[in-house]
Amino acid sequence: MRWRDRFLFVAEATMKAQAETGEIKGHYLNATAGNVEEMIKRAAFARELGVPIIMHDYLTGGWTANTTLAEYCRDNGLLLHIHRAMHAVIDRQKNHGMHFRVLAKSLRMSGGDHLHSGTVVGKLEGERDITLGFVDLMRDAFIEKDRSRGIFFTQDWASLPGVMPVASGGIHVWHM
């Protein structure tokens, strides 16, 4: 049960730092586990500790687990940060695999509040126009076709909630 000890330690340290500085502090406790029941246990424990945000590695955890966890978070007042561990194996190869835009769109349908999406500079760098295109696909309710930005058809997301794109450390993409 190392995760439980880690959750307690991090929650205590976060609250202590917040009390000492008067500034809001945070840490995304990783609820990813070998099965969805364990993920829900971790999310529930984080909630009991008063932690407002948990994290899930949606590619390693799986779509059904992600949707279940997103619904639990929505119903229980938690934010769900989505990490994309393993994405490069799928989307960085030009000759095979799929583009991250597909992974971002499927995540939007699965659920989550913000996604570790990469930026146009730094460690998670991608092509500027393409990155901005899939950022719009994550956030906006309606997106016009724009092949230069990797948007191959007009898409109306209707009332499906968007996902906030974030860079490393929770920095908003537009701050880069």
Short mmCIF file of C-alpha atoms in Angstrom, two decimals:
data_model
loop_
_atom_site.label_atom_id
_atom_site.label_comp_id
_atom_site.label_asym_id
_atom_site.label_seq_id
_atom_site.Cartn_x
_atom_site.Cartn_y
_atom_site.Cartn_z
CA MET A 1 0.00 0.00 0.00
CA ARG A 2 2.80 2.44 -0.81
CA TRP A 3 0.40 4.68 -2.71
CA ARG A 4 -1.60 5.36 0.46
CA ASP A 5 1.54 6.45 2.35
CA ARG A 6 2.59 8.62 -0.59
CA PHE A 7 -0.85 10.24 -0.82
CA LEU A 8 -0.77 11.04 2.92
CA PHE A 9 2.76 12.44 2.75
CA VAL A 10 2.07 14.62 -0.29
CA ALA A 11 -1.27 15.92 1.01
CA GLU A 12 0.33 16.84 4.35
CA ALA A 13 3.30 18.56 2.68
CA THR A 14 1.04 20.45 0.28
CA MET A 15 -1.21 21.72 3.05
CA LYS A 16 1.80 22.66 5.20
CA ALA A 17 3.37 24.66 2.35
CA GLN A 18 0.06 26.36 1.68
CA ALA A 19 -0.34 27.32 5.36
CA GLU A 20 3.23 28.65 5.57
CA THR A 21 3.11 30.74 2.39
CA GLY A 22 -0.54 31.70 2.16
CA GLU A 23 -0.36 30.67 -1.51
CA ILE A 24 -2.41 27.96 -3.19
CA LYS A 25 -0.29 24.85 -3.71
CA GLY A 26 -1.14 21.63 -5.44
CA HIS A 27 0.01 18.22 -6.54
CA TYR A 28 -1.74 15.73 -8.80
CA LEU A 29 -1.96 12.41 -6.96
CA ASN A 30 -1.69 9.62 -9.54
CA ALA A 31 -4.72 7.34 -9.27
CA THR A 32 -3.62 5.09 -12.16
CA ALA A 33 -3.65 1.45 -11.07
CA GLY A 34 -3.95 -2.07 -12.45
CA ASN A 35 -7.75 -2.06 -12.40
CA VAL A 36 -10.54 0.48 -12.27
CA GLU A 37 -11.73 -0.56 -8.80
CA GLU A 38 -8.30 0.31 -7.39
CA MET A 39 -8.35 3.64 -9.24
CA ILE A 40 -11.68 4.53 -7.64
CA LYS A 41 -10.27 3.60 -4.19
CA ARG A 42 -7.35 5.94 -4.79
CA ALA A 43 -9.61 8.74 -6.00
CA ALA A 44 -11.87 8.31 -2.96
CA PHE A 45 -8.89 8.42 -0.61
CA ALA A 46 -7.56 11.57 -2.28
CA ARG A 47 -10.99 13.14 -1.84
CA GLU A 48 -11.02 12.18 1.86
CA LEU A 49 -7.66 13.95 2.22
CA GLY A 50 -9.13 17.12 0.71
CA VAL A 51 -7.02 16.94 -2.43
CA PRO A 52 -8.86 18.76 -5.25
CA ILE A 53 -7.11 17.16 -8.27
CA ILE A 54 -6.02 13.64 -9.15
CA MET A 55 -4.16 12.38 -12.20
CA HIS A 56 -4.69 9.45 -14.55
CA ASP A 57 -2.41 8.07 -17.28
CA TYR A 58 -5.19 7.53 -19.80
CA LEU A 59 -3.25 5.56 -22.39
CA THR A 60 -1.80 3.07 -19.92
CA GLY A 61 -4.97 2.96 -17.81
CA GLY A 62 -7.36 2.49 -20.70
CA TRP A 63 -10.48 4.20 -22.07
CA THR A 64 -13.08 2.45 -19.93
CA ALA A 65 -11.08 3.08 -16.77
CA ASN A 66 -10.64 6.72 -17.78
CA THR A 67 -14.36 7.23 -18.43
CA THR A 68 -15.27 5.56 -15.13
CA LEU A 69 -12.73 7.67 -13.24
CA ALA A 70 -13.89 10.86 -15.00
CA GLU A 71 -17.50 10.15 -14.02
CA TYR A 72 -16.45 9.46 -10.42
CA CYS A 73 -14.50 12.72 -10.29
CA ARG A 74 -17.36 14.70 -11.80
CA ASP A 75 -19.83 13.23 -9.31
CA ASN A 76 -17.52 13.80 -6.33
CA GLY A 77 -16.10 17.27 -6.91
CA LEU A 78 -12.61 16.27 -8.05
CA LEU A 79 -10.74 17.58 -11.07
CA LEU A 80 -9.13 14.95 -13.28
CA HIS A 81 -5.77 15.80 -14.84
CA ILE A 82 -4.92 13.50 -17.72
CA HIS A 83 -1.32 12.51 -18.35
CA ARG A 84 -0.31 10.95 -21.65
CA ALA A 85 2.42 8.51 -20.62
CA MET A 86 3.37 6.26 -23.55
CA HIS A 87 1.93 8.60 -26.21
CA ALA A 88 5.23 8.97 -28.08
CA VAL A 89 5.25 5.25 -28.88
CA ILE A 90 1.95 5.80 -30.68
CA ASP A 91 2.15 9.30 -32.15
CA ARG A 92 5.77 10.34 -32.76
CA GLN A 93 6.49 7.95 -35.63
CA LYS A 94 5.78 9.64 -38.97
CA ASN A 95 5.47 6.34 -40.87
CA HIS A 96 3.03 4.48 -38.62
CA GLY A 97 0.81 4.99 -35.62
CA MET A 98 -1.65 7.83 -35.23
CA HIS A 99 -1.41 11.56 -34.63
CA PHE A 100 -1.84 12.97 -31.14
CA ARG A 101 -4.91 14.84 -32.47
CA VAL A 102 -6.75 11.49 -32.55
CA LEU A 103 -5.70 10.71 -28.98
CA ALA A 104 -6.77 14.19 -27.82
CA LYS A 105 -10.20 13.88 -29.47
CA SER A 106 -10.82 10.44 -28.01
CA LEU A 107 -9.80 11.73 -24.58
CA ARG A 108 -12.32 14.55 -24.91
CA MET A 109 -15.01 11.93 -25.52
CA SER A 110 -13.78 9.76 -22.63
CA GLY A 111 -13.60 12.54 -20.05
CA GLY A 112 -11.10 14.59 -18.11
CA ASP A 113 -10.65 18.19 -17.07
CA HIS A 114 -7.20 18.93 -18.42
CA LEU A 115 -4.76 17.07 -20.59
CA HIS A 116 -0.99 17.16 -20.62
CA SER A 117 -0.94 18.26 -24.26
CA GLY A 118 2.53 19.55 -25.05
CA THR A 119 3.58 22.93 -26.37
CA VAL A 120 5.24 24.61 -29.32
CA VAL A 121 8.48 25.03 -27.31
CA GLY A 122 10.48 22.96 -24.82
CA LYS A 123 10.51 19.27 -23.97
CA LEU A 124 7.07 18.49 -25.37
CA GLU A 125 7.58 20.54 -28.50
CA GLY A 126 5.46 19.98 -31.58
CA GLU A 127 4.76 21.81 -34.84
CA ARG A 128 3.21 25.18 -33.95
CA ASP A 129 0.16 25.18 -36.27
CA ILE A 130 -0.61 21.51 -35.68
CA THR A 131 -0.28 21.87 -31.89
CA LEU A 132 -2.57 24.90 -31.88
CA GLY A 133 -5.03 22.94 -34.04
CA PHE A 134 -5.40 20.06 -31.60
CA VAL A 135 -5.49 22.51 -28.68
CA ASP A 136 -8.57 24.05 -30.32
CA LEU A 137 -10.05 20.56 -30.85
CA MET A 138 -9.71 19.96 -27.13
CA ARG A 139 -11.25 23.26 -25.97
CA ASP A 140 -13.64 24.71 -28.49
CA ALA A 141 -17.26 23.71 -29.10
CA PHE A 142 -17.02 24.30 -32.86
CA ILE A 143 -13.93 24.03 -35.07
CA GLU A 144 -13.75 24.98 -38.74
CA LYS A 145 -11.81 22.86 -41.22
CA ASP A 146 -8.22 24.12 -41.52
CA ARG A 147 -5.81 21.60 -43.03
CA SER A 148 -2.80 23.81 -42.25
CA ARG A 149 -3.56 23.21 -38.55
CA GLY A 150 -4.33 19.51 -38.96
CA ILE A 151 -8.12 19.98 -38.81
CA PHE A 152 -9.41 17.96 -41.75
CA PHE A 153 -13.13 18.60 -41.34
CA THR A 154 -15.41 21.02 -39.54
CA GLN A 155 -16.38 19.59 -36.19
CA ASP A 156 -19.27 20.53 -33.92
CA TRP A 157 -18.78 19.14 -30.40
CA ALA A 158 -22.23 20.43 -29.39
CA SER A 159 -22.53 20.23 -25.60
CA LEU A 160 -19.62 17.82 -25.05
CA PRO A 161 -17.35 19.49 -22.47
CA GLY A 162 -13.92 20.62 -23.55
CA VAL A 163 -10.60 19.67 -22.01
CA MET A 164 -8.15 22.35 -20.85
CA PRO A 165 -4.74 21.81 -22.50
CA VAL A 166 -1.81 22.14 -20.09
CA ALA A 167 1.95 21.93 -20.48
CA SER A 168 4.50 20.49 -18.04
CA GLY A 169 3.93 21.60 -14.49
CA GLY A 170 0.32 22.57 -15.17
CA ILE A 171 1.32 25.69 -17.14
CA HIS A 172 -1.40 26.76 -19.56
CA VAL A 173 -0.34 26.29 -23.19
CA TRP A 174 -0.88 29.98 -24.03
CA HIS A 175 1.75 30.97 -21.43
CA MET A 176 4.49 29.36 -23.50
#
